[in-house]
Amino acid sequence: MTVHPSRLFQLNHQQERTAPVIYWMSRDQRVKDNWALLHAQERAVALGVPLAVAFTLVPTFLGATIRHYGFMLGGMALVAAELARLNIPLIMLRGNPVEEMCRFVAERPVGLLVTDFDPLRIKRGWREQVAARLPVACVEVDAHNIVPCRVASVKQEFGAHTIRPKIRRLLADFLDDFPPMKVHTFPWPEPVPPFDLGRELAGVTVDRTVGEVSGFLPGELAGREKLDAFLDERLAGYDERRNNPCVDGQSGLSPWLHFGQLSAQRVALEVGRELLFSPSVEAFLDELIIRRELSDNFCQYNDSYDKASGFPAWGVKNVAEHRHDRREYLYDAAAFDRGETHDPLWNAAQRQMVTGGTMHGYLRMYWAKKILEWSRSVEEAMAIAIDLNDRYQLDGRDPNGYAGIAWCMGGVHDRAWGERPVFGKVRYMNYNGCKRKFDVAEYIRRYLPLRPGM
Ligand code: FAD
Ligand code: FO1
């Protein structure tokens, strides 16, 4: 058994049968380093049956735009080509994923359906409905976390400091290298139309007003090249440079990690191979493993991960106590979207995101906290931040985003700080704090086009 049995979670009580195996790929959109695909192939070989990968293409997934579908489907084209080399077809299903998957399985003999783990509410719903309706064994495999989310903890953790020892204790059991996929010797019995990127992009109903961004080559290979460049050139200085939005100090891996085109486990394995432990390696792995897997824990065990009601008790109380504090500035969703506040730093960060599809991690905190400060209510602030984040960030619609926004606005995974207007005990950030950290004027110059006549 190459796949650690604790990565598996039975979604129903149906028994495996000797018939073709399907891997319903969704979160982990890659062929290499994919425990769900490895498990599907292992079972198909043991049963002596064909194997196929199915992908349900959903229009406007959580508000995603052509910016996201361009990157995702560009990556899926490469997944299709890599699978073809292994004699495994990629079958594209379009429309309502539950209906399409149930129809697909009902039309042909299927001995086992493998899915990948995802704590988002919408995805849990897909898996639960399909597993309940199908008379076929359905198994979920956590291919996204190094320590499977369900194993790291069975409850919502207070913060990094509580989940860190639990993950660290288990890392040795799970941070093992991946075996390669094999060419599949049982051919799929039906003809499958080849993947056609142009047709998929033209056919998907999606908002096309948020343009695709340059500088992000989709797919496993590009993700691996991005990783190698980071390891060679920037990991060594990560600890000092990662909080400076004026230098390229972060890894920039989040789009490939979000779409599962790159495995976080692969990143951790390669970091471990490259450098002896240093403050930079320690800091990077803490973000990559502890912070990222804490976000999955938050979304898995807190169904209000995208609402103010999901804040810790003190955060909820905080909202009530400061609901009527006077806001010095007030903006609505449209003004935030246009980046038209009184604060040039905030506007510059908004523009970096709108035009470039990403925002430096340090400024994401400042950006969200100011939306809290300048919105009518916390509930409205949460909705605006999530909407803008998921509309423009290439890595949006991710547990990291919901946890990040809830950290900024409601103290999720954080502690209480000194009381102040509007924020209450939630950690405060301001312009002067940023000026002490980095060259704010330089950042503004970079992202705010000079107004004519300025
Ligand atoms: P690096 O610093 O190079 O870190 C490497 C990886 O570690 C990241 O790709 C990510 O997977 C993980 N990581 C780093 N910082 C965090 C963190 N604070 N929480 C969880 N995981 C982390 N991340 C997203 O993937 N999608 C989002 O939509 C998103 N929205 C955010 C919104 C707010 C308000 C905040 C405060 C944070 C958000 N983050 C989000 C988390 C973090 O800012 C990004 O993951 C990070 O900036 C991505 O850049 P990088 O890959 O260069 O990060
Ligand atoms: N997953 C799917 O199974 N089908 C889709 O059509 C799909 C679209 C999509 C668009 C943008 C985006 O950010 C994610 C998308 N995902 C899709 C889901 C994604 O793979 C992840 O499962 C979650 O977003 C992260 O948990």
Coordinates of C-alpha atoms and ligand atoms in Angstrom, one line a residue:
M1 CA 0.0 0.0 0.0
T2 CA 1.9 3.1 -1.2
V3 CA -0.8 5.5 0.0
H4 CA -0.9 5.9 3.8
P5 CA -4.3 4.4 4.8
S6 CA -5.0 7.4 7.1
R7 CA -5.3 9.6 4.0
L8 CA -8.3 7.6 3.0
F9 CA -11.9 8.4 4.2
Q10 CA -14.8 6.1 3.1
L11 CA -17.6 8.4 1.9
N12 CA -20.2 5.5 1.9
H13 CA -20.5 1.8 2.8
Q14 CA -20.6 0.4 -0.7
Q15 CA -18.1 -2.4 -1.5
E16 CA -15.4 -2.1 -4.2
R17 CA -16.3 -4.2 -7.3
T18 CA -14.2 -5.6 -10.1
A19 CA -15.0 -2.9 -12.6
P20 CA -13.2 0.3 -13.9
V21 CA -12.0 2.9 -11.4
I22 CA -12.6 6.6 -11.7
Y23 CA -10.6 9.4 -10.0
W24 CA -12.9 12.4 -9.8
M25 CA -10.1 15.1 -9.8
S26 CA -11.0 18.5 -8.4
R27 CA -8.7 20.1 -5.9
D28 CA -5.5 18.4 -6.8
Q29 CA -5.2 19.0 -10.5
R30 CA -1.9 17.2 -11.2
V31 CA -0.6 13.8 -12.2
K32 CA 2.7 13.7 -10.3
D33 CA 2.8 13.6 -6.5
N34 CA -1.0 13.0 -6.2
W35 CA -2.0 10.5 -3.5
A36 CA -5.6 10.4 -4.8
L37 CA -4.5 9.4 -8.3
L38 CA -1.9 7.0 -6.9
H39 CA -4.6 5.3 -4.8
A40 CA -6.9 5.1 -7.8
Q41 CA -4.2 3.4 -9.9
E42 CA -3.2 1.1 -7.1
R43 CA -6.8 -0.2 -6.8
A44 CA -7.3 -0.4 -10.5
V45 CA -4.1 -2.5 -10.8
A46 CA -5.2 -4.8 -7.9
L47 CA -8.6 -5.3 -9.5
G48 CA -7.1 -5.7 -13.0
V49 CA -9.4 -3.0 -14.5
P50 CA -9.2 0.2 -16.5
L51 CA -8.7 3.7 -14.9
A52 CA -10.0 7.1 -15.9
V53 CA -9.8 10.6 -14.5
A54 CA -13.0 12.7 -14.6
F55 CA -13.2 16.4 -14.1
T56 CA -16.5 18.2 -13.6
L57 CA -16.1 21.7 -15.2
V58 CA -18.5 24.0 -13.3
P59 CA -19.4 27.5 -14.6
T60 CA -18.5 30.4 -12.4
F61 CA -17.3 28.4 -9.4
L62 CA -17.7 30.6 -6.3
G63 CA -17.5 33.7 -8.6
A64 CA -14.4 32.7 -10.4
T65 CA -13.6 34.6 -13.6
I66 CA -11.8 33.9 -16.9
R67 CA -8.6 34.9 -15.0
H68 CA -9.0 31.7 -13.0
Y69 CA -10.4 29.4 -15.7
G70 CA -7.6 30.4 -18.1
F71 CA -5.0 29.3 -15.5
M72 CA -6.9 26.2 -14.4
L73 CA -7.8 24.9 -17.8
G74 CA -4.3 25.7 -19.1
G75 CA -3.1 23.4 -16.3
M76 CA -5.8 20.7 -17.1
A77 CA -4.6 20.6 -20.8
L78 CA -1.2 19.5 -19.5
V79 CA -2.8 17.0 -17.1
A80 CA -4.7 15.5 -20.1
A81 CA -1.4 15.2 -22.0
E82 CA 0.4 13.6 -19.1
L83 CA -2.4 11.2 -18.4
A84 CA -2.6 10.2 -22.1
R85 CA 1.1 9.1 -21.9
L86 CA 0.0 6.8 -19.0
N87 CA -2.8 5.3 -21.0
I88 CA -5.4 7.0 -18.7
P89 CA -8.1 9.2 -20.3
L90 CA -9.2 12.6 -18.9
I91 CA -13.0 12.7 -19.2
M92 CA -14.5 16.2 -19.0
L93 CA -18.0 16.5 -17.6
R94 CA -19.8 19.9 -17.7
G95 CA -22.6 21.4 -15.7
N96 CA -23.9 20.4 -12.3
P97 CA -21.1 18.2 -10.9
V98 CA -23.4 16.0 -8.8
E99 CA -25.9 15.3 -11.6
E100 CA -23.1 14.9 -14.2
M101 CA -21.0 12.5 -12.0
C102 CA -24.0 10.4 -11.0
R103 CA -25.2 10.2 -14.6
F104 CA -21.6 9.3 -15.8
V105 CA -21.3 6.5 -13.2
A106 CA -24.8 5.2 -13.8
E107 CA -24.1 4.8 -17.5
R108 CA -21.3 2.3 -17.2
P109 CA -19.8 -0.3 -14.8
V110 CA -17.7 1.4 -12.1
G111 CA -16.0 -0.5 -9.3
L112 CA -14.7 2.4 -7.3
L113 CA -14.9 6.2 -7.3
V114 CA -12.0 8.1 -5.7
T115 CA -12.2 11.8 -4.9
D116 CA -9.8 14.3 -3.4
F117 CA -10.2 16.1 -0.1
D118 CA -11.4 19.7 0.1
P119 CA -12.9 21.3 3.2
L120 CA -15.0 24.0 1.4
R121 CA -18.7 23.7 2.0
I122 CA -19.6 23.5 -1.7
K123 CA -17.1 20.7 -2.2
R124 CA -18.2 18.7 0.9
G125 CA -21.7 19.0 -0.6
W126 CA -20.7 17.5 -3.9
R127 CA -18.9 14.6 -2.3
E128 CA -21.7 13.8 0.2
Q129 CA -24.5 13.9 -2.4
V130 CA -22.6 11.8 -4.9
A131 CA -21.6 9.2 -2.3
A132 CA -25.2 9.0 -1.0
R133 CA -26.7 8.5 -4.4
L134 CA -24.3 6.1 -6.0
P135 CA -24.4 2.3 -5.4
V136 CA -20.6 2.4 -5.8
A137 CA -17.8 2.6 -3.3
C138 CA -16.6 6.2 -2.9
V139 CA -13.3 7.0 -1.2
E140 CA -11.9 10.5 -0.4
V141 CA -8.1 10.8 -0.4
D142 CA -6.4 13.8 1.3
A143 CA -3.8 14.7 -1.4
H144 CA -3.6 18.3 -0.5
N145 CA -2.2 18.2 3.1
I146 CA 1.0 16.6 4.2
V147 CA -0.7 15.5 7.4
P148 CA -4.2 14.6 6.4
C149 CA -6.7 17.2 7.7
R150 CA -8.9 14.6 9.4
V151 CA -5.8 13.1 11.1
A152 CA -4.0 16.3 12.3
S153 CA -7.0 17.1 14.5
V154 CA -10.6 16.1 14.9
K155 CA -11.7 19.6 16.0
Q156 CA -11.1 23.3 15.2
E157 CA -7.8 24.4 16.5
F158 CA -7.3 27.7 18.3
G159 CA -4.3 28.7 16.3
A160 CA -0.9 27.8 14.8
H161 CA 0.4 27.2 18.4
T162 CA -2.0 24.4 19.1
I163 CA -1.9 22.6 15.7
R164 CA 1.9 22.9 15.3
P165 CA 2.8 20.2 17.8
K166 CA 0.1 17.9 16.5
I167 CA 1.4 18.3 12.9
R168 CA 5.0 18.1 13.9
R169 CA 4.5 14.9 15.8
L170 CA 3.0 13.3 12.7
L171 CA 5.2 14.7 9.9
A172 CA 7.6 11.8 9.9
D173 CA 4.7 9.4 9.2
F174 CA 3.4 11.3 6.3
L175 CA 6.2 13.4 4.7
D176 CA 7.4 10.5 2.6
D177 CA 8.4 10.7 -1.1
F178 CA 5.9 9.9 -3.9
P179 CA 6.2 6.8 -6.1
P180 CA 5.8 7.5 -9.8
M181 CA 2.6 6.7 -11.7
K182 CA 2.8 3.7 -14.0
V183 CA 1.6 3.3 -17.6
H184 CA -1.8 1.7 -17.1
T185 CA -2.0 -1.7 -18.9
F186 CA -5.8 -2.0 -18.8
P187 CA -7.1 0.3 -21.6
W188 CA -10.2 2.4 -21.1
P189 CA -12.9 0.5 -23.1
E190 CA -14.5 3.6 -24.7
P191 CA -13.3 6.3 -27.0
V192 CA -12.7 9.6 -25.2
P193 CA -12.6 12.9 -27.1
P194 CA -9.2 14.6 -26.7
F195 CA -9.0 17.6 -24.4
D196 CA -9.6 20.8 -26.4
L197 CA -8.5 23.9 -24.4
G198 CA -10.0 26.4 -26.8
R199 CA -13.3 24.6 -26.8
E200 CA -13.3 24.3 -23.0
L201 CA -12.5 28.0 -22.5
A202 CA -15.0 29.1 -25.1
G203 CA -17.7 26.9 -23.7
V204 CA -17.6 27.8 -20.0
T205 CA -20.1 30.4 -18.8
V206 CA -17.9 32.8 -16.8
D207 CA -17.3 36.5 -16.2
R208 CA -14.8 37.6 -18.8
T209 CA -14.3 41.2 -17.5
V210 CA -11.5 40.2 -15.1
G211 CA -8.7 39.6 -17.6
E212 CA -6.2 36.8 -17.4
V213 CA -2.9 37.9 -15.9
S214 CA 0.6 37.5 -17.4
G215 CA 3.6 36.0 -15.6
F216 CA 1.8 32.9 -14.4
L217 CA 2.4 29.9 -16.7
P218 CA -0.1 27.2 -15.6
G219 CA 0.6 23.6 -15.1
E220 CA 2.7 21.2 -13.1
L221 CA 6.0 21.8 -15.0
A222 CA 5.7 25.6 -14.5
G223 CA 4.9 25.2 -10.9
R224 CA 7.9 23.0 -10.4
E225 CA 10.1 25.5 -12.2
K226 CA 8.8 28.3 -10.0
L227 CA 9.7 26.1 -7.0
D228 CA 13.2 25.4 -8.2
A229 CA 13.8 29.1 -8.9
F230 CA 12.6 30.0 -5.4
L231 CA 14.9 27.3 -3.8
D232 CA 17.9 28.5 -5.8
E233 CA 17.5 32.2 -5.5
R234 CA 15.1 33.3 -2.7
L235 CA 14.6 30.7 0.0
A236 CA 17.9 31.7 1.7
G237 CA 16.7 35.3 2.3
Y238 CA 13.0 34.5 2.9
D239 CA 13.0 35.3 6.6
E240 CA 14.3 38.8 6.2
R241 CA 12.5 39.7 2.9
R242 CA 9.1 38.0 3.1
N243 CA 7.4 40.9 4.8
N244 CA 8.6 43.5 2.4
P245 CA 6.2 44.2 -0.4
C246 CA 8.8 46.1 -2.4
V247 CA 11.0 43.0 -2.9
D248 CA 10.3 39.7 -4.4
G249 CA 10.8 37.8 -1.2
Q250 CA 7.9 35.3 -1.1
S251 CA 7.9 32.1 -3.1
G252 CA 4.9 33.1 -5.4
L253 CA 3.8 29.5 -5.3
S254 CA 0.2 30.0 -4.1
P255 CA -1.6 29.9 -7.5
W256 CA 0.0 26.5 -8.3
L257 CA -0.7 25.3 -4.8
H258 CA -4.3 26.5 -4.8
F259 CA -5.2 24.7 -8.0
G260 CA -3.2 21.6 -6.9
Q261 CA -0.9 21.9 -9.8
L262 CA 2.0 21.7 -7.3
S263 CA 2.0 19.5 -4.2
A264 CA 2.9 21.2 -0.9
Q265 CA 4.4 17.9 0.1
R266 CA 6.7 18.1 -3.0
V267 CA 7.7 21.6 -1.9
A268 CA 8.5 20.4 1.6
L269 CA 10.5 17.4 0.3
E270 CA 12.6 19.6 -2.0
V271 CA 13.2 22.3 0.7
G272 CA 14.3 19.5 3.0
R273 CA 16.8 18.3 0.3
E274 CA 18.1 21.7 -0.4
L275 CA 19.0 23.6 2.7
L276 CA 20.0 22.8 6.2
F277 CA 17.6 24.2 8.8
S278 CA 17.9 28.0 8.9
P279 CA 15.5 30.7 10.1
S280 CA 14.4 31.1 6.5
V281 CA 13.7 27.4 6.0
E282 CA 11.9 27.3 9.4
A283 CA 9.8 30.3 8.6
F284 CA 8.9 29.1 5.1
L285 CA 8.0 25.6 6.2
D286 CA 5.9 27.1 9.0
E287 CA 3.8 29.0 6.5
L288 CA 3.7 26.2 4.0
I289 CA 2.8 23.4 6.4
I290 CA 1.4 24.9 9.7
R291 CA -0.4 28.0 8.4
R292 CA -1.7 26.3 5.3
E293 CA -2.9 23.2 7.0
L294 CA -4.4 25.3 9.8
S295 CA -6.6 26.9 7.2
D296 CA -7.9 23.6 6.0
N297 CA -8.6 22.7 9.7
F298 CA -10.5 26.0 10.1
C299 CA -12.8 25.4 7.0
Q300 CA -13.2 21.7 7.8
Y301 CA -14.5 22.2 11.4
N302 CA -16.1 25.6 11.2
D303 CA -18.9 25.8 8.8
S304 CA -19.1 29.6 9.2
Y305 CA -15.6 30.0 8.0
D306 CA -16.7 32.8 5.6
K307 CA -18.9 34.6 8.1
A308 CA -18.5 36.8 11.2
S309 CA -20.4 34.2 13.2
G310 CA -17.4 31.9 12.6
F311 CA -15.2 34.1 14.8
P312 CA -14.0 32.8 18.2
A313 CA -16.3 33.8 21.1
W314 CA -14.3 36.8 22.0
G315 CA -14.3 37.9 18.4
V316 CA -18.1 37.6 18.2
K317 CA -18.5 39.6 21.4
N318 CA -16.0 42.1 20.0
V319 CA -18.3 42.7 16.9
A320 CA -21.3 43.3 19.1
E321 CA -19.5 45.7 21.4
H322 CA -18.1 47.9 18.6
R323 CA -21.0 47.6 16.1
H324 CA -22.0 51.3 16.7
D325 CA -18.5 52.8 16.9
R326 CA -18.1 55.8 14.6
R327 CA -16.3 55.0 11.4
E328 CA -14.0 57.9 10.4
Y329 CA -14.3 56.8 6.7
L330 CA -17.0 54.8 5.0
Y331 CA -16.8 53.1 1.6
D332 CA -19.1 50.8 -0.2
A333 CA -18.1 47.7 -2.3
A334 CA -17.9 49.7 -5.5
A335 CA -15.5 52.3 -4.1
F336 CA -13.3 49.5 -2.6
D337 CA -13.4 47.7 -5.9
R338 CA -12.3 50.8 -7.8
G339 CA -9.5 51.4 -5.3
E340 CA -10.9 54.9 -4.5
T341 CA -10.3 55.4 -0.8
H342 CA -8.4 58.2 0.9
D343 CA -5.4 55.9 1.5
P344 CA -2.9 55.6 -1.4
L345 CA -1.3 52.6 0.1
W346 CA -4.6 50.7 0.3
N347 CA -5.5 51.8 -3.3
A348 CA -2.1 50.7 -4.5
A349 CA -2.5 47.2 -3.0
Q350 CA -6.0 47.0 -4.6
R351 CA -4.5 47.8 -7.9
Q352 CA -1.7 45.3 -7.5
M353 CA -4.4 42.7 -7.1
V354 CA -6.8 43.9 -9.8
T355 CA -4.1 44.3 -12.5
G356 CA -1.7 41.6 -11.4
G357 CA -3.8 38.8 -9.9
T358 CA -1.9 38.7 -6.7
M359 CA -1.0 40.9 -3.6
H360 CA 1.9 40.7 -1.3
G361 CA 1.1 38.6 1.8
Y362 CA 1.9 41.5 4.2
L363 CA -0.4 43.9 2.5
R364 CA -3.2 41.4 2.4
M365 CA -3.4 41.8 6.1
Y366 CA -3.4 45.6 5.9
W367 CA -5.8 45.5 3.0
A368 CA -8.4 43.4 4.8
K369 CA -8.1 45.2 8.1
K370 CA -8.8 48.6 6.5
I371 CA -11.9 47.2 4.8
L372 CA -13.0 46.3 8.3
E373 CA -12.2 49.8 9.5
W374 CA -14.0 51.6 6.7
S375 CA -17.1 49.4 6.2
R376 CA -20.5 49.9 7.8
S377 CA -20.4 46.5 9.6
V378 CA -18.1 43.5 10.0
E379 CA -20.6 41.4 8.1
E380 CA -20.4 43.8 5.1
A381 CA -16.6 44.0 5.4
M382 CA -16.3 40.2 5.4
A383 CA -18.5 40.0 2.3
I384 CA -16.6 42.7 0.4
A385 CA -13.2 41.3 1.3
I386 CA -14.1 37.7 0.3
D387 CA -15.8 38.9 -2.9
L388 CA -12.8 41.1 -4.0
N389 CA -10.3 38.5 -2.9
D390 CA -12.0 35.7 -4.8
R391 CA -12.7 37.9 -7.9
Y392 CA -9.2 39.1 -8.4
Q393 CA -6.6 36.9 -6.6
L394 CA -5.4 34.0 -8.8
D395 CA -5.1 32.0 -5.6
G396 CA -8.6 33.0 -4.4
R397 CA -11.5 30.6 -3.3
D398 CA -9.0 28.9 -1.0
P399 CA -9.2 27.9 2.7
N400 CA -6.1 30.2 3.2
G401 CA -8.2 33.1 2.0
Y402 CA -11.2 32.5 4.3
A403 CA -8.9 31.9 7.2
G404 CA -6.8 34.9 6.3
I405 CA -9.8 37.3 6.1
A406 CA -11.3 35.9 9.4
W407 CA -7.9 36.4 11.1
C408 CA -7.9 40.0 10.0
M409 CA -11.4 40.9 10.9
G410 CA -12.4 38.6 13.8
G411 CA -9.2 37.4 15.5
V412 CA -9.5 33.8 14.2
H413 CA -6.2 32.0 15.1
D414 CA -5.0 35.3 16.8
R415 CA -5.3 36.6 20.4
A416 CA -7.0 39.7 21.8
W417 CA -5.1 43.0 21.7
G418 CA -5.5 46.4 23.4
E419 CA -9.0 47.8 22.9
R420 CA -9.6 50.5 20.3
P421 CA -12.5 52.0 18.3
V422 CA -14.1 49.8 15.6
F423 CA -11.4 47.0 15.9
G424 CA -12.1 46.4 19.6
K425 CA -9.5 43.8 20.7
V426 CA -8.8 42.6 17.1
R427 CA -5.1 43.2 16.1
Y428 CA -4.7 46.7 14.6
M429 CA -2.6 47.7 11.6
N430 CA -2.0 51.2 10.2
Y431 CA -0.2 53.2 7.6
N432 CA 2.6 54.3 10.0
G433 CA 3.2 50.7 11.0
C434 CA 3.7 49.9 7.3
K435 CA 6.1 52.8 6.9
R436 CA 8.2 51.4 9.7
K437 CA 8.3 48.0 7.9
F438 CA 8.9 49.0 4.2
D439 CA 9.3 51.8 1.7
V440 CA 5.6 52.7 1.3
A441 CA 6.2 55.5 -1.1
E442 CA 8.1 53.1 -3.4
Y443 CA 5.3 50.6 -3.3
I444 CA 2.7 53.3 -4.1
R445 CA 4.8 54.6 -7.0
R446 CA 4.9 51.1 -8.4
Y447 CA 1.2 50.3 -8.3
L448 CA -0.6 53.6 -8.5
P449 CA -0.3 55.2 -11.9
L450 CA 0.4 58.9 -11.5
R451 CA -2.9 60.9 -12.0
P452 CA -2.5 63.2 -15.0
G453 CA -1.0 66.5 -13.9
M454 CA 0.3 65.0 -10.6
Ligands
FAD1 P1 4.9 32.3 0.7 O1 5.1 33.3 1.8 O2 5.9 32.0 -0.2 O3 4.3 31.0 1.5 C1 4.3 29.7 0.8 C2 2.9 29.1 0.9 O4 2.6 28.9 2.3 C3 1.8 29.9 0.3 O5 1.7 29.7 -1.1 C4 0.6 29.4 1.1 O6 0.1 28.2 0.6 C5 1.2 29.2 2.5 N1 1.0 30.4 3.3 C6 1.8 31.5 3.4 N2 1.2 32.4 4.2 C7 0.0 31.8 4.6 C8 -1.0 32.3 5.5 N3 -0.9 33.5 6.1 N4 -2.1 31.5 5.7 C9 -2.2 30.3 5.1 N5 -1.2 29.8 4.2 C10 -0.1 30.6 4.0 N6 -3.6 32.5 0.4 C11 -4.2 31.8 -0.6 O7 -3.6 30.8 -1.0 N7 -5.3 32.3 -1.2 C12 -6.0 33.4 -0.8 O8 -7.0 33.7 -1.4 C13 -5.5 34.1 0.3 N8 -6.1 35.2 0.8 C14 -5.6 35.9 1.9 C15 -6.3 37.0 2.4 C16 -5.9 37.6 3.5 C17 -6.6 38.8 4.0 C18 -4.7 37.2 4.2 C19 -4.2 37.9 5.4 C20 -4.0 36.1 3.7 C21 -4.4 35.4 2.5 N9 -3.8 34.3 2.0 C22 -4.3 33.6 0.9 C23 -2.6 33.7 2.7 C24 -1.2 34.3 2.2 O9 -1.2 35.7 2.2 C25 -0.9 33.8 0.8 O10 -1.0 32.4 0.8 C26 0.5 34.1 0.4 O11 0.7 35.5 0.4 C27 0.8 33.6 -1.0 O12 2.0 34.0 -1.5 P2 3.2 33.0 -1.6 O13 2.8 31.7 -2.2 O14 4.4 33.8 -2.2 O15 3.5 32.8 0.0
FO1_2 N1 -13.1 22.5 -9.1 C1 -13.8 21.6 -9.9 O1 -13.9 20.4 -9.6 N2 -14.4 22.1 -11.1 C2 -14.3 23.4 -11.5 O2 -14.9 23.7 -12.5 C3 -13.6 24.3 -10.7 C4 -13.4 25.6 -11.0 C5 -12.6 26.4 -10.2 C6 -12.4 27.8 -10.6 C7 -11.6 28.6 -9.8 C8 -11.0 28.1 -8.6 O3 -10.3 28.9 -7.8 C9 -11.3 26.8 -8.2 C10 -12.0 25.9 -9.0 N3 -12.3 24.6 -8.6 C11 -13.0 23.8 -9.5 C12 -12.0 24.1 -7.3 C13 -10.6 24.1 -6.8 O4 -10.0 23.1 -7.6 C14 -10.5 23.8 -5.3 O5 -11.1 22.6 -5.1 C15 -11.0 24.9 -4.4 O6 -11.2 26.1 -4.9 C16 -10.1 25.0 -3.2 O7 -10.4 24.4 -2.1

